[in-house]
Amino acid sequence: DVKVTQSSRYLVKRTGEKVFLECVQDMDHENMFWYRQDPGLGLRLIYFSYDVKMKEKGDIPEGYSVSREKKERFSLILESASTNQTSMYLCASSLRSTQETQYFGPGTRLLVL
Amino acid sequence: KNEVEQSPQNLTAQEGEFITINCSYSVGISALHWLQQHPGGGIVSLFMLSSGKKKHGRLIATINIQEKHSSLHITASHPRDSAVYICAVRRAGTASKLTFGTGTRLQVTL
């Protein structure tokens, strides 16, 4: 079974703090994704990576950066957290083929005070 | 207007009822996904469709490419089917990226 894990289920941070969200997958997937999920808006893509050290902006990259130094690990960084970044963050991974299924982690619920 | 629209937003059914959730999209796609999200956040993929119909247990998904419409059906619904069901499309020519609907919250009561 594919397993995608995220470093924290719940996180509380203060405005201005630097926040790291980590995602690890164990199935040698090329693609990894970071989404945020907000009520009434659905999942929105922040960034994705199709290979080590490769990244591409999604629909809402502002205020975020990412790092992929190893194939199995994809990190989302909030350089200076703001209250409007309070959200559920979901990581996913998939194979590179064009008809791949995405496998999701359990999510991190982040509260920025 | 969202590229992916789902209806209804909320649905309550009694155990045993036949349930239909609809998804309409406005862009050319290469595939459509149905996903399930239980309370607590975890999302699992139910189906990936590019044409026709797929069945898995009590779940059936259909897609009509010409009408840009897909349906997810649940037969003999059960309280454990209570979840949010999400439709997502892979836009043609965008490789791996998905665009998501806002989800349908289903509650099945005894």
PDB file of C-alpha atoms in Angstrom:
ATOM      1  CA  ASP A   1       0.000   0.000   0.000  1.00  0.00           C
ATOM      2  CA  VAL A   2       1.134   3.521  -0.794  1.00  0.00           C
ATOM      3  CA  LYS A   3       1.776   5.528   2.302  1.00  0.00           C
ATOM      4  CA  VAL A   4       1.962   9.310   2.394  1.00  0.00           C
ATOM      5  CA  THR A   5       2.740  10.791   5.793  1.00  0.00           C
ATOM      6  CA  GLN A   6       2.731  14.372   7.003  1.00  0.00           C
ATOM      7  CA  SER A   7       4.813  15.598   9.905  1.00  0.00           C
ATOM      8  CA  SER A   8       1.979  16.975  12.034  1.00  0.00           C
ATOM      9  CA  ARG A   9      -1.809  16.564  12.208  1.00  0.00           C
ATOM     10  CA  TYR A  10      -2.323  19.844  14.076  1.00  0.00           C
ATOM     11  CA  LEU A  11      -0.083  22.894  14.301  1.00  0.00           C
ATOM     12  CA  VAL A  12      -0.507  26.266  15.997  1.00  0.00           C
ATOM     13  CA  LYS A  13       1.848  29.083  15.032  1.00  0.00           C
ATOM     14  CA  ARG A  14       2.071  32.831  15.554  1.00  0.00           C
ATOM     15  CA  THR A  15       1.948  35.478  12.842  1.00  0.00           C
ATOM     16  CA  GLY A  16       5.398  36.047  11.369  1.00  0.00           C
ATOM     17  CA  GLU A  17       6.806  32.650  12.313  1.00  0.00           C
ATOM     18  CA  LYS A  18       8.507  30.455   9.721  1.00  0.00           C
ATOM     19  CA  VAL A  19       6.583  27.219   9.320  1.00  0.00           C
ATOM     20  CA  PHE A  20       7.769  23.937   7.801  1.00  0.00           C
ATOM     21  CA  LEU A  21       5.323  21.243   6.716  1.00  0.00           C
ATOM     22  CA  GLU A  22       6.919  17.956   5.754  1.00  0.00           C
ATOM     23  CA  CYS A  23       5.552  15.214   3.524  1.00  0.00           C
ATOM     24  CA  VAL A  24       7.093  11.789   2.926  1.00  0.00           C
ATOM     25  CA  GLN A  25       5.962   9.047   0.519  1.00  0.00           C
ATOM     26  CA  ASP A  26       7.281   5.513   0.397  1.00  0.00           C
ATOM     27  CA  MET A  27       6.347   4.387  -3.124  1.00  0.00           C
ATOM     28  CA  ASP A  28       9.057   6.015  -5.227  1.00  0.00           C
ATOM     29  CA  HIS A  29       6.559   8.417  -6.852  1.00  0.00           C
ATOM     30  CA  GLU A  30       7.962  11.099  -9.126  1.00  0.00           C
ATOM     31  CA  ASN A  31       5.165  13.638  -8.570  1.00  0.00           C
ATOM     32  CA  MET A  32       4.387  15.318  -5.254  1.00  0.00           C
ATOM     33  CA  PHE A  33       1.823  18.013  -4.543  1.00  0.00           C
ATOM     34  CA  TRP A  34       0.865  20.484  -1.836  1.00  0.00           C
ATOM     35  CA  TYR A  35      -2.750  21.627  -1.576  1.00  0.00           C
ATOM     36  CA  ARG A  36      -4.718  23.726   0.836  1.00  0.00           C
ATOM     37  CA  GLN A  37      -8.372  23.058   1.548  1.00  0.00           C
ATOM     38  CA  ASP A  38     -10.759  25.754   2.737  1.00  0.00           C
ATOM     39  CA  PRO A  39     -14.532  25.567   3.273  1.00  0.00           C
ATOM     40  CA  GLY A  40     -16.452  26.439   0.125  1.00  0.00           C
ATOM     41  CA  LEU A  41     -13.288  26.574  -2.001  1.00  0.00           C
ATOM     42  CA  GLY A  42     -12.254  22.951  -2.277  1.00  0.00           C
ATOM     43  CA  LEU A  43      -8.665  21.866  -2.750  1.00  0.00           C
ATOM     44  CA  ARG A  44      -6.343  24.347  -4.401  1.00  0.00           C
ATOM     45  CA  LEU A  45      -2.864  23.520  -5.660  1.00  0.00           C
ATOM     46  CA  ILE A  46      -0.048  25.507  -4.063  1.00  0.00           C
ATOM     47  CA  TYR A  47       3.017  23.871  -5.644  1.00  0.00           C
ATOM     48  CA  PHE A  48       3.952  20.607  -7.212  1.00  0.00           C
ATOM     49  CA  SER A  49       7.185  18.820  -8.005  1.00  0.00           C
ATOM     50  CA  TYR A  50       7.737  16.306 -10.783  1.00  0.00           C
ATOM     51  CA  ASP A  51      11.286  15.338  -9.822  1.00  0.00           C
ATOM     52  CA  VAL A  52      14.007  16.006  -7.281  1.00  0.00           C
ATOM     53  CA  LYS A  53      14.895  19.710  -7.148  1.00  0.00           C
ATOM     54  CA  MET A  54      12.141  20.480  -9.692  1.00  0.00           C
ATOM     55  CA  LYS A  55       9.102  22.533  -8.748  1.00  0.00           C
ATOM     56  CA  GLU A  56       6.253  24.302 -10.453  1.00  0.00           C
ATOM     57  CA  LYS A  57       3.824  26.895  -9.115  1.00  0.00           C
ATOM     58  CA  GLY A  58       0.238  25.899  -8.719  1.00  0.00           C
ATOM     59  CA  ASP A  59      -2.785  28.148  -8.544  1.00  0.00           C
ATOM     60  CA  ILE A  60      -1.995  29.905  -5.240  1.00  0.00           C
ATOM     61  CA  PRO A  61       1.791  29.960  -4.616  1.00  0.00           C
ATOM     62  CA  GLU A  62       1.979  33.414  -3.024  1.00  0.00           C
ATOM     63  CA  GLY A  63       3.380  33.318   0.499  1.00  0.00           C
ATOM     64  CA  TYR A  64       4.707  29.774   0.108  1.00  0.00           C
ATOM     65  CA  SER A  65       7.881  28.072  -1.062  1.00  0.00           C
ATOM     66  CA  VAL A  66       8.824  24.413  -1.412  1.00  0.00           C
ATOM     67  CA  SER A  67      11.850  22.174  -1.276  1.00  0.00           C
ATOM     68  CA  ARG A  68      12.457  18.738  -2.764  1.00  0.00           C
ATOM     69  CA  GLU A  69      15.993  17.586  -2.027  1.00  0.00           C
ATOM     70  CA  LYS A  70      15.123  13.872  -1.972  1.00  0.00           C
ATOM     71  CA  LYS A  71      12.600  11.988  -4.083  1.00  0.00           C
ATOM     72  CA  GLU A  72      10.544  10.812  -1.110  1.00  0.00           C
ATOM     73  CA  ARG A  73      10.286  14.143   0.711  1.00  0.00           C
ATOM     74  CA  PHE A  74       8.508  17.372  -0.250  1.00  0.00           C
ATOM     75  CA  SER A  75       8.477  20.303   2.144  1.00  0.00           C
ATOM     76  CA  LEU A  76       6.154  23.297   2.186  1.00  0.00           C
ATOM     77  CA  ILE A  77       7.525  26.465   3.775  1.00  0.00           C
ATOM     78  CA  LEU A  78       5.594  29.465   4.997  1.00  0.00           C
ATOM     79  CA  GLU A  79       8.337  32.101   5.226  1.00  0.00           C
ATOM     80  CA  SER A  80       6.300  34.419   7.449  1.00  0.00           C
ATOM     81  CA  ALA A  81       3.003  32.919   8.491  1.00  0.00           C
ATOM     82  CA  SER A  82      -0.118  35.061   8.298  1.00  0.00           C
ATOM     83  CA  THR A  83      -3.624  34.515   9.643  1.00  0.00           C
ATOM     84  CA  ASN A  84      -4.996  34.005   6.118  1.00  0.00           C
ATOM     85  CA  GLN A  85      -2.806  30.904   5.862  1.00  0.00           C
ATOM     86  CA  THR A  86      -4.868  29.178   8.523  1.00  0.00           C
ATOM     87  CA  SER A  87      -6.116  26.133   6.637  1.00  0.00           C
ATOM     88  CA  MET A  88      -5.939  22.371   6.120  1.00  0.00           C
ATOM     89  CA  TYR A  89      -2.827  21.436   4.148  1.00  0.00           C
ATOM     90  CA  LEU A  90      -2.785  18.193   2.188  1.00  0.00           C
ATOM     91  CA  CYS A  91       0.135  16.511   0.500  1.00  0.00           C
ATOM     92  CA  ALA A  92      -0.241  13.996  -2.323  1.00  0.00           C
ATOM     93  CA  SER A  93       1.974  11.910  -4.551  1.00  0.00           C
ATOM     94  CA  SER A  94       1.606  10.034  -7.823  1.00  0.00           C
ATOM     95  CA  LEU A  95       3.502   8.288 -10.555  1.00  0.00           C
ATOM     96  CA  ARG A  96       4.485  10.377 -13.548  1.00  0.00           C
ATOM     97  CA  SER A  97       2.287   8.550 -16.081  1.00  0.00           C
ATOM     98  CA  THR A  98      -0.555  10.563 -17.582  1.00  0.00           C
ATOM     99  CA  GLN A  99      -3.345   8.514 -16.017  1.00  0.00           C
ATOM    100  CA  GLU A 100      -2.016   8.315 -12.484  1.00  0.00           C
ATOM    101  CA  THR A 101      -3.994   8.270  -9.245  1.00  0.00           C
ATOM    102  CA  GLN A 102      -2.961  10.723  -6.543  1.00  0.00           C
ATOM    103  CA  TYR A 103      -2.446   9.347  -3.042  1.00  0.00           C
ATOM    104  CA  PHE A 104      -3.091  11.763  -0.209  1.00  0.00           C
ATOM    105  CA  GLY A 105      -1.609  12.209   3.225  1.00  0.00           C
ATOM    106  CA  PRO A 106      -3.826  12.668   6.318  1.00  0.00           C
ATOM    107  CA  GLY A 107      -3.528  16.458   6.270  1.00  0.00           C
ATOM    108  CA  THR A 108      -2.143  19.094   8.629  1.00  0.00           C
ATOM    109  CA  ARG A 109      -4.584  21.528  10.193  1.00  0.00           C
ATOM    110  CA  LEU A 110      -2.640  24.774  10.679  1.00  0.00           C
ATOM    111  CA  LEU A 111      -3.866  27.615  12.857  1.00  0.00           C
ATOM    112  CA  VAL A 112      -1.985  30.913  12.641  1.00  0.00           C
ATOM    113  CA  LEU A 113      -2.734  33.277  15.524  1.00  0.00           C
TER     114      LEU A 113
ATOM    115  CA  LYS B   1     -17.673  30.436 -12.347  1.00  0.00           C
ATOM    116  CA  ASN B   2     -15.743  27.385 -11.152  1.00  0.00           C
ATOM    117  CA  GLU B   3     -14.410  25.067 -13.823  1.00  0.00           C
ATOM    118  CA  VAL B   4     -15.778  22.104 -11.852  1.00  0.00           C
ATOM    119  CA  GLU B   5     -19.251  22.300 -10.300  1.00  0.00           C
ATOM    120  CA  GLN B   6     -20.804  19.675  -8.074  1.00  0.00           C
ATOM    121  CA  SER B   7     -24.398  19.197  -7.005  1.00  0.00           C
ATOM    122  CA  PRO B   8     -25.875  18.951  -4.542  1.00  0.00           C
ATOM    123  CA  GLN B   9     -23.578  20.612  -1.991  1.00  0.00           C
ATOM    124  CA  ASN B  10     -25.210  18.702   0.848  1.00  0.00           C
ATOM    125  CA  LEU B  11     -27.230  15.517   0.787  1.00  0.00           C
ATOM    126  CA  THR B  12     -28.992  13.578   3.518  1.00  0.00           C
ATOM    127  CA  ALA B  13     -30.292  10.088   2.804  1.00  0.00           C
ATOM    128  CA  GLN B  14     -31.719   7.188   4.738  1.00  0.00           C
ATOM    129  CA  GLU B  15     -29.926   3.877   4.866  1.00  0.00           C
ATOM    130  CA  GLY B  16     -30.688   1.812   1.785  1.00  0.00           C
ATOM    131  CA  GLU B  17     -31.441   4.719  -0.539  1.00  0.00           C
ATOM    132  CA  PHE B  18     -29.899   5.090  -4.000  1.00  0.00           C
ATOM    133  CA  ILE B  19     -27.737   8.205  -4.135  1.00  0.00           C
ATOM    134  CA  THR B  20     -26.543  10.273  -7.081  1.00  0.00           C
ATOM    135  CA  ILE B  21     -23.937  13.024  -6.964  1.00  0.00           C
ATOM    136  CA  ASN B  22     -23.331  15.107 -10.058  1.00  0.00           C
ATOM    137  CA  CYS B  23     -20.250  16.814 -11.481  1.00  0.00           C
ATOM    138  CA  SER B  24     -20.164  19.208 -14.436  1.00  0.00           C
ATOM    139  CA  TYR B  25     -17.037  20.743 -15.892  1.00  0.00           C
ATOM    140  CA  SER B  26     -16.399  23.454 -18.442  1.00  0.00           C
ATOM    141  CA  VAL B  27     -12.954  22.604 -19.806  1.00  0.00           C
ATOM    142  CA  GLY B  28     -11.480  19.894 -21.998  1.00  0.00           C
ATOM    143  CA  ILE B  29     -10.209  17.069 -19.879  1.00  0.00           C
ATOM    144  CA  SER B  30      -8.088  13.955 -20.169  1.00  0.00           C
ATOM    145  CA  ALA B  31      -9.488  12.277 -17.042  1.00  0.00           C
ATOM    146  CA  LEU B  32     -11.945  12.757 -14.195  1.00  0.00           C
ATOM    147  CA  HIS B  33     -11.484  11.542 -10.632  1.00  0.00           C
ATOM    148  CA  TRP B  34     -13.929  10.841  -7.839  1.00  0.00           C
ATOM    149  CA  LEU B  35     -12.465  11.078  -4.332  1.00  0.00           C
ATOM    150  CA  GLN B  36     -13.844  10.418  -0.854  1.00  0.00           C
ATOM    151  CA  GLN B  37     -12.921  12.389   2.256  1.00  0.00           C
ATOM    152  CA  HIS B  38     -13.933  11.159   5.690  1.00  0.00           C
ATOM    153  CA  PRO B  39     -14.107  13.358   8.787  1.00  0.00           C
ATOM    154  CA  GLY B  40     -10.555  13.901   9.993  1.00  0.00           C
ATOM    155  CA  GLY B  41      -9.303  14.753   6.524  1.00  0.00           C
ATOM    156  CA  GLY B  42      -7.949  11.657   4.790  1.00  0.00           C
ATOM    157  CA  ILE B  43      -8.757  11.523   1.065  1.00  0.00           C
ATOM    158  CA  VAL B  44      -8.901   8.339  -0.957  1.00  0.00           C
ATOM    159  CA  SER B  45      -9.316   7.944  -4.675  1.00  0.00           C
ATOM    160  CA  LEU B  46     -12.444   6.040  -5.703  1.00  0.00           C
ATOM    161  CA  PHE B  47     -12.384   6.178  -9.492  1.00  0.00           C
ATOM    162  CA  MET B  48     -10.499   7.589 -12.416  1.00  0.00           C
ATOM    163  CA  LEU B  49     -12.495   7.828 -15.653  1.00  0.00           C
ATOM    164  CA  SER B  50     -11.804   8.959 -19.167  1.00  0.00           C
ATOM    165  CA  SER B  51     -14.902   7.408 -20.748  1.00  0.00           C
ATOM    166  CA  GLY B  52     -17.893   5.180 -20.037  1.00  0.00           C
ATOM    167  CA  LYS B  53     -18.595   3.640 -16.674  1.00  0.00           C
ATOM    168  CA  LYS B  54     -16.769   1.986 -13.778  1.00  0.00           C
ATOM    169  CA  LYS B  55     -18.134  -0.042 -10.878  1.00  0.00           C
ATOM    170  CA  HIS B  56     -16.583  -0.965  -7.558  1.00  0.00           C
ATOM    171  CA  GLY B  57     -18.801  -2.694  -5.049  1.00  0.00           C
ATOM    172  CA  ARG B  58     -21.814  -0.441  -4.401  1.00  0.00           C
ATOM    173  CA  LEU B  59     -20.231   2.517  -6.165  1.00  0.00           C
ATOM    174  CA  ILE B  60     -20.743   3.320  -9.850  1.00  0.00           C
ATOM    175  CA  ALA B  61     -19.202   6.230 -11.738  1.00  0.00           C
ATOM    176  CA  THR B  62     -20.204   7.354 -15.217  1.00  0.00           C
ATOM    177  CA  ILE B  63     -18.939  10.040 -17.527  1.00  0.00           C
ATOM    178  CA  ASN B  64     -20.388  11.671 -20.644  1.00  0.00           C
ATOM    179  CA  ILE B  65     -17.543  13.454 -22.402  1.00  0.00           C
ATOM    180  CA  GLN B  66     -19.793  15.217 -24.935  1.00  0.00           C
ATOM    181  CA  GLU B  67     -22.012  16.677 -22.201  1.00  0.00           C
ATOM    182  CA  LYS B  68     -19.041  17.325 -19.842  1.00  0.00           C
ATOM    183  CA  HIS B  69     -20.819  15.599 -17.011  1.00  0.00           C
ATOM    184  CA  SER B  70     -20.113  12.781 -14.587  1.00  0.00           C
ATOM    185  CA  SER B  71     -22.205  11.085 -11.926  1.00  0.00           C
ATOM    186  CA  LEU B  72     -21.291   9.051  -8.874  1.00  0.00           C
ATOM    187  CA  HIS B  73     -23.970   6.604  -7.725  1.00  0.00           C
ATOM    188  CA  ILE B  74     -24.121   4.736  -4.422  1.00  0.00           C
ATOM    189  CA  THR B  75     -26.506   1.804  -4.270  1.00  0.00           C
ATOM    190  CA  ALA B  76     -27.964   0.547  -0.970  1.00  0.00           C
ATOM    191  CA  SER B  77     -26.385   3.404   0.973  1.00  0.00           C
ATOM    192  CA  HIS B  78     -25.059   2.825   4.487  1.00  0.00           C
ATOM    193  CA  PRO B  79     -24.075   5.188   7.318  1.00  0.00           C
ATOM    194  CA  ARG B  80     -20.406   4.364   6.676  1.00  0.00           C
ATOM    195  CA  ASP B  81     -20.802   6.036   3.258  1.00  0.00           C
ATOM    196  CA  SER B  82     -21.151   9.366   5.083  1.00  0.00           C
ATOM    197  CA  ALA B  83     -18.303  11.506   3.789  1.00  0.00           C
ATOM    198  CA  VAL B  84     -17.486  14.344   1.437  1.00  0.00           C
ATOM    199  CA  TYR B  85     -17.299  13.255  -2.201  1.00  0.00           C
ATOM    200  CA  ILE B  86     -15.057  15.315  -4.435  1.00  0.00           C
ATOM    201  CA  CYS B  87     -14.908  15.478  -8.221  1.00  0.00           C
ATOM    202  CA  ALA B  88     -11.620  16.508  -9.842  1.00  0.00           C
ATOM    203  CA  VAL B  89     -10.570  16.853 -13.464  1.00  0.00           C
ATOM    204  CA  ARG B  90      -7.246  16.720 -15.217  1.00  0.00           C
ATOM    205  CA  ARG B  91      -7.369  19.441 -17.829  1.00  0.00           C
ATOM    206  CA  ALA B  92      -6.200  18.342 -21.256  1.00  0.00           C
ATOM    207  CA  GLY B  93      -2.542  19.188 -21.756  1.00  0.00           C
ATOM    208  CA  THR B  94      -1.755  19.885 -18.084  1.00  0.00           C
ATOM    209  CA  ALA B  95       0.002  16.614 -17.272  1.00  0.00           C
ATOM    210  CA  SER B  96      -0.484  15.838 -13.595  1.00  0.00           C
ATOM    211  CA  LYS B  97      -2.406  18.821 -12.218  1.00  0.00           C
ATOM    212  CA  LEU B  98      -5.994  18.417 -11.019  1.00  0.00           C
ATOM    213  CA  THR B  99      -8.774  20.967 -10.637  1.00  0.00           C
ATOM    214  CA  PHE B 100     -11.226  20.156  -7.860  1.00  0.00           C
ATOM    215  CA  GLY B 101     -14.892  20.737  -7.216  1.00  0.00           C
ATOM    216  CA  THR B 102     -15.940  21.960  -3.778  1.00  0.00           C
ATOM    217  CA  GLY B 103     -17.356  18.606  -2.758  1.00  0.00           C
ATOM    218  CA  THR B 104     -20.718  17.086  -1.817  1.00  0.00           C
ATOM    219  CA  ARG B 105     -21.278  16.360   1.862  1.00  0.00           C
ATOM    220  CA  LEU B 106     -23.291  13.141   2.245  1.00  0.00           C
ATOM    221  CA  GLN B 107     -24.935  12.066   5.486  1.00  0.00           C
ATOM    222  CA  VAL B 108     -26.609   8.662   5.570  1.00  0.00           C
ATOM    223  CA  THR B 109     -28.846   8.058   8.554  1.00  0.00           C
ATOM    224  CA  LEU B 110     -30.310   4.869  10.003  1.00  0.00           C
TER     225      LEU B 110
END
